[in-house]
Amino acid sequence: MNALKLVRYAAWASIAVLAAALAAAVIFPRLTPQPVMTGKALVGGPFQLETVDGKPFSNKDVEGRPYLVFFGFTNCPDVCPTTLFELTGLLKDLGPAADKIAPLFVTVDPERDTPEMLRVYMNAFDPRITALRGTLEQTQSAAKAFAAYFKKVPLDSGEYTMDHTASVILMKSDGTFQGTLDMHEPRETQLKKLELLAASAT
């Protein structure tokens, strides 16, 4: 077999293999695993915490109402105060529609964030933002419900800080996940997300 015939033979063999593969895909499409689409993100669920006044506060208290959740702590040097300050401005700019939304701030540092500490800290922000705390177990359960993360990080000084999810979680009035609010987004985008959230009010 000369070189030309060898090249032709290889080309026809490749075409035959490709044709067989295409035929198999058409005849046996169900053999190919298909991704399962549920249409729902696994964010949101039961939680049990307390307000700074010691009153129980759970998912039942926001049932049927759009709400947002931000996990943070009072000793946070920049992300938490900046986010709460930005939320305060966004709620103001949203106008009357902001009253339809229940903004929640959940401390991930219940060891240091006493009710009194939280009460004083929240005076700097919109009074509609409800500060919540719980035991470590309750806090872990709440974070898990919203697919959020936090971890105690020791410092060289002997103190510690908290690493945590920095985005704001948006939940529609039917209890489903709308998305997140990122403070690095354009302000117009943030306001549009909150407008859509408020519009889900029943």
Short mmCIF file of C-alpha atoms in Angstrom, two decimals, residues 13-181:
data_model
loop_
_atom_site.label_atom_id
_atom_site.label_comp_id
_atom_site.label_asym_id
_atom_site.label_seq_id
_atom_site.Cartn_x
_atom_site.Cartn_y
_atom_site.Cartn_z
CA ALA A 13 -11.72 5.23 8.65
CA SER A 14 -12.05 8.52 10.57
CA ILE A 15 -15.27 9.38 8.72
CA ALA A 16 -16.69 5.94 9.49
CA VAL A 17 -15.93 6.28 13.20
CA LEU A 18 -17.51 9.76 13.31
CA ALA A 19 -20.63 8.54 11.49
CA ALA A 20 -21.01 5.64 13.91
CA ALA A 21 -20.72 7.95 16.88
CA LEU A 22 -23.37 10.34 15.50
CA ALA A 23 -25.70 7.46 14.77
CA ALA A 24 -25.32 6.15 18.29
CA ALA A 25 -26.12 9.56 19.73
CA VAL A 26 -29.33 9.73 17.67
CA ILE A 27 -30.45 6.16 18.32
CA PHE A 28 -29.51 5.98 22.00
CA PRO A 29 -29.89 9.57 23.36
CA ARG A 30 -31.13 8.34 26.75
CA LEU A 31 -27.81 6.67 27.45
CA THR A 32 -26.21 10.09 27.88
CA PRO A 33 -26.63 11.40 31.47
CA GLN A 34 -28.73 14.55 31.56
CA PRO A 35 -28.35 17.30 34.18
CA VAL A 36 -31.26 17.59 36.60
CA MET A 37 -32.74 21.10 36.75
CA THR A 38 -34.94 21.81 39.74
CA GLY A 39 -35.39 25.54 39.17
CA LYS A 40 -34.78 26.27 42.86
CA ALA A 41 -31.60 27.19 44.69
CA LEU A 42 -31.11 25.50 48.04
CA VAL A 43 -31.07 28.79 49.94
CA GLY A 44 -33.49 29.68 52.69
CA GLY A 45 -35.06 27.59 55.39
CA PRO A 46 -36.04 27.44 59.07
CA PHE A 47 -33.98 29.41 61.57
CA GLN A 48 -34.45 30.40 65.21
CA LEU A 49 -32.68 33.46 66.68
CA GLU A 50 -33.44 36.38 69.01
CA THR A 51 -33.75 40.14 68.70
CA VAL A 52 -31.66 42.49 70.85
CA ASP A 53 -34.66 42.64 73.18
CA GLY A 54 -34.49 38.90 73.75
CA LYS A 55 -37.63 38.15 71.74
CA PRO A 56 -37.64 34.95 69.65
CA PHE A 57 -37.34 35.62 65.93
CA SER A 58 -37.63 32.91 63.29
CA ASN A 59 -38.42 32.39 59.64
CA LYS A 60 -42.10 32.54 60.66
CA ASP A 61 -41.66 36.26 61.42
CA VAL A 62 -40.85 37.00 57.78
CA GLU A 63 -43.25 34.51 56.24
CA GLY A 64 -45.12 36.03 53.29
CA ARG A 65 -42.78 39.02 53.19
CA PRO A 66 -39.67 39.69 51.09
CA TYR A 67 -36.54 39.97 53.20
CA LEU A 68 -32.78 40.16 53.01
CA VAL A 69 -30.15 38.62 55.26
CA PHE A 70 -26.63 39.82 55.96
CA PHE A 71 -24.26 37.84 58.18
CA GLY A 72 -21.60 39.90 59.97
CA PHE A 73 -20.28 41.07 63.35
CA THR A 74 -19.74 44.33 65.20
CA ASN A 75 -15.95 44.05 65.40
CA CYS A 76 -15.72 43.74 61.62
CA PRO A 77 -13.26 46.44 60.48
CA ASP A 78 -14.69 47.33 57.09
CA VAL A 79 -17.01 44.96 55.18
CA CYS A 80 -19.84 44.90 57.74
CA PRO A 81 -20.13 48.62 58.54
CA THR A 82 -19.70 49.48 54.86
CA THR A 83 -22.42 47.02 53.81
CA LEU A 84 -24.85 48.20 56.50
CA PHE A 85 -24.14 51.83 55.62
CA GLU A 86 -24.75 51.11 51.93
CA LEU A 87 -27.96 49.24 52.76
CA THR A 88 -29.12 52.23 54.77
CA GLY A 89 -28.65 54.46 51.74
CA LEU A 90 -30.29 51.99 49.37
CA LEU A 91 -33.35 51.62 51.58
CA LYS A 92 -33.67 55.41 51.70
CA ASP A 93 -33.35 55.71 47.91
CA LEU A 94 -35.90 52.94 47.42
CA GLY A 95 -38.58 55.14 48.97
CA PRO A 96 -41.88 53.70 50.27
CA ALA A 97 -41.17 50.33 48.60
CA ALA A 98 -38.43 49.74 51.19
CA ASP A 99 -41.11 49.27 53.86
CA LYS A 100 -42.16 46.04 52.14
CA ILE A 101 -38.72 44.50 52.77
CA ALA A 102 -37.54 43.09 56.11
CA PRO A 103 -33.75 43.62 56.37
CA LEU A 104 -32.01 41.25 58.82
CA PHE A 105 -28.49 41.47 60.24
CA VAL A 106 -27.34 38.22 61.86
CA THR A 107 -24.20 38.31 63.98
CA VAL A 108 -21.75 35.46 63.44
CA ASP A 109 -19.97 36.41 66.66
CA PRO A 110 -22.51 35.84 69.46
CA GLU A 111 -19.64 35.39 71.91
CA ARG A 112 -18.80 39.11 71.79
CA ASP A 113 -21.93 40.58 70.22
CA THR A 114 -24.15 40.89 73.26
CA PRO A 115 -27.66 42.31 72.86
CA GLU A 116 -26.48 45.65 74.26
CA MET A 117 -23.48 45.73 71.90
CA LEU A 118 -25.74 45.06 68.93
CA ARG A 119 -28.27 47.66 70.05
CA VAL A 120 -25.62 50.39 70.23
CA TYR A 121 -23.97 49.29 66.97
CA MET A 122 -27.22 49.33 64.99
CA ASN A 123 -28.01 52.92 66.02
CA ALA A 124 -25.74 54.03 63.18
CA PHE A 125 -27.89 52.37 60.52
CA ASP A 126 -31.46 52.29 59.22
CA PRO A 127 -33.82 51.42 62.10
CA ARG A 128 -35.69 49.00 59.84
CA ILE A 129 -32.69 46.64 59.90
CA THR A 130 -33.36 44.04 62.60
CA ALA A 131 -30.27 42.74 64.42
CA LEU A 132 -30.42 39.09 65.43
CA ARG A 133 -28.24 36.80 67.50
CA GLY A 134 -28.39 33.28 68.91
CA THR A 135 -26.29 30.56 70.43
CA LEU A 136 -23.39 29.29 68.36
CA GLU A 137 -25.49 26.29 67.34
CA GLN A 138 -28.43 28.49 66.31
CA THR A 139 -26.09 30.76 64.36
CA GLN A 140 -24.53 27.80 62.56
CA SER A 141 -27.99 26.47 61.72
CA ALA A 142 -29.10 29.85 60.35
CA ALA A 143 -25.96 30.18 58.25
CA LYS A 144 -26.47 26.70 56.87
CA ALA A 145 -30.08 27.51 55.97
CA PHE A 146 -28.87 30.38 53.78
CA ALA A 147 -25.77 28.60 52.44
CA ALA A 148 -23.64 31.19 54.23
CA TYR A 149 -20.21 30.68 55.76
CA PHE A 150 -18.40 31.91 58.85
CA LYS A 151 -15.30 30.88 60.76
CA LYS A 152 -13.37 32.16 63.77
CA VAL A 153 -9.84 33.19 62.78
CA PRO A 154 -7.25 33.60 65.58
CA LEU A 155 -4.98 36.66 65.51
CA ASP A 156 -1.37 36.99 66.68
CA SER A 157 -2.56 39.32 69.42
CA GLY A 158 -4.50 36.51 71.05
CA GLU A 159 -7.81 37.99 69.88
CA TYR A 160 -9.76 36.73 66.91
CA THR A 161 -11.70 37.94 63.90
CA MET A 162 -14.45 36.32 61.86
CA ASP A 163 -14.29 35.26 58.23
CA HIS A 164 -17.78 35.24 56.72
CA THR A 165 -19.94 35.50 53.63
CA ALA A 166 -19.91 39.13 52.51
CA SER A 167 -22.89 39.21 50.14
CA VAL A 168 -26.45 40.12 51.09
CA ILE A 169 -28.93 37.30 50.52
CA LEU A 170 -32.28 38.24 48.93
CA MET A 171 -35.38 36.16 49.65
CA LYS A 172 -38.73 36.68 47.92
CA SER A 173 -42.06 36.74 49.75
CA ASP A 174 -42.80 33.14 48.76
CA GLY A 175 -39.65 32.01 50.57
CA THR A 176 -37.60 31.38 47.44
CA PHE A 177 -34.13 32.69 46.74
CA GLN A 178 -33.94 35.72 44.45
CA GLY A 179 -30.17 36.20 44.41
CA THR A 180 -27.53 38.22 46.18
CA LEU A 181 -26.62 41.85 46.53
#
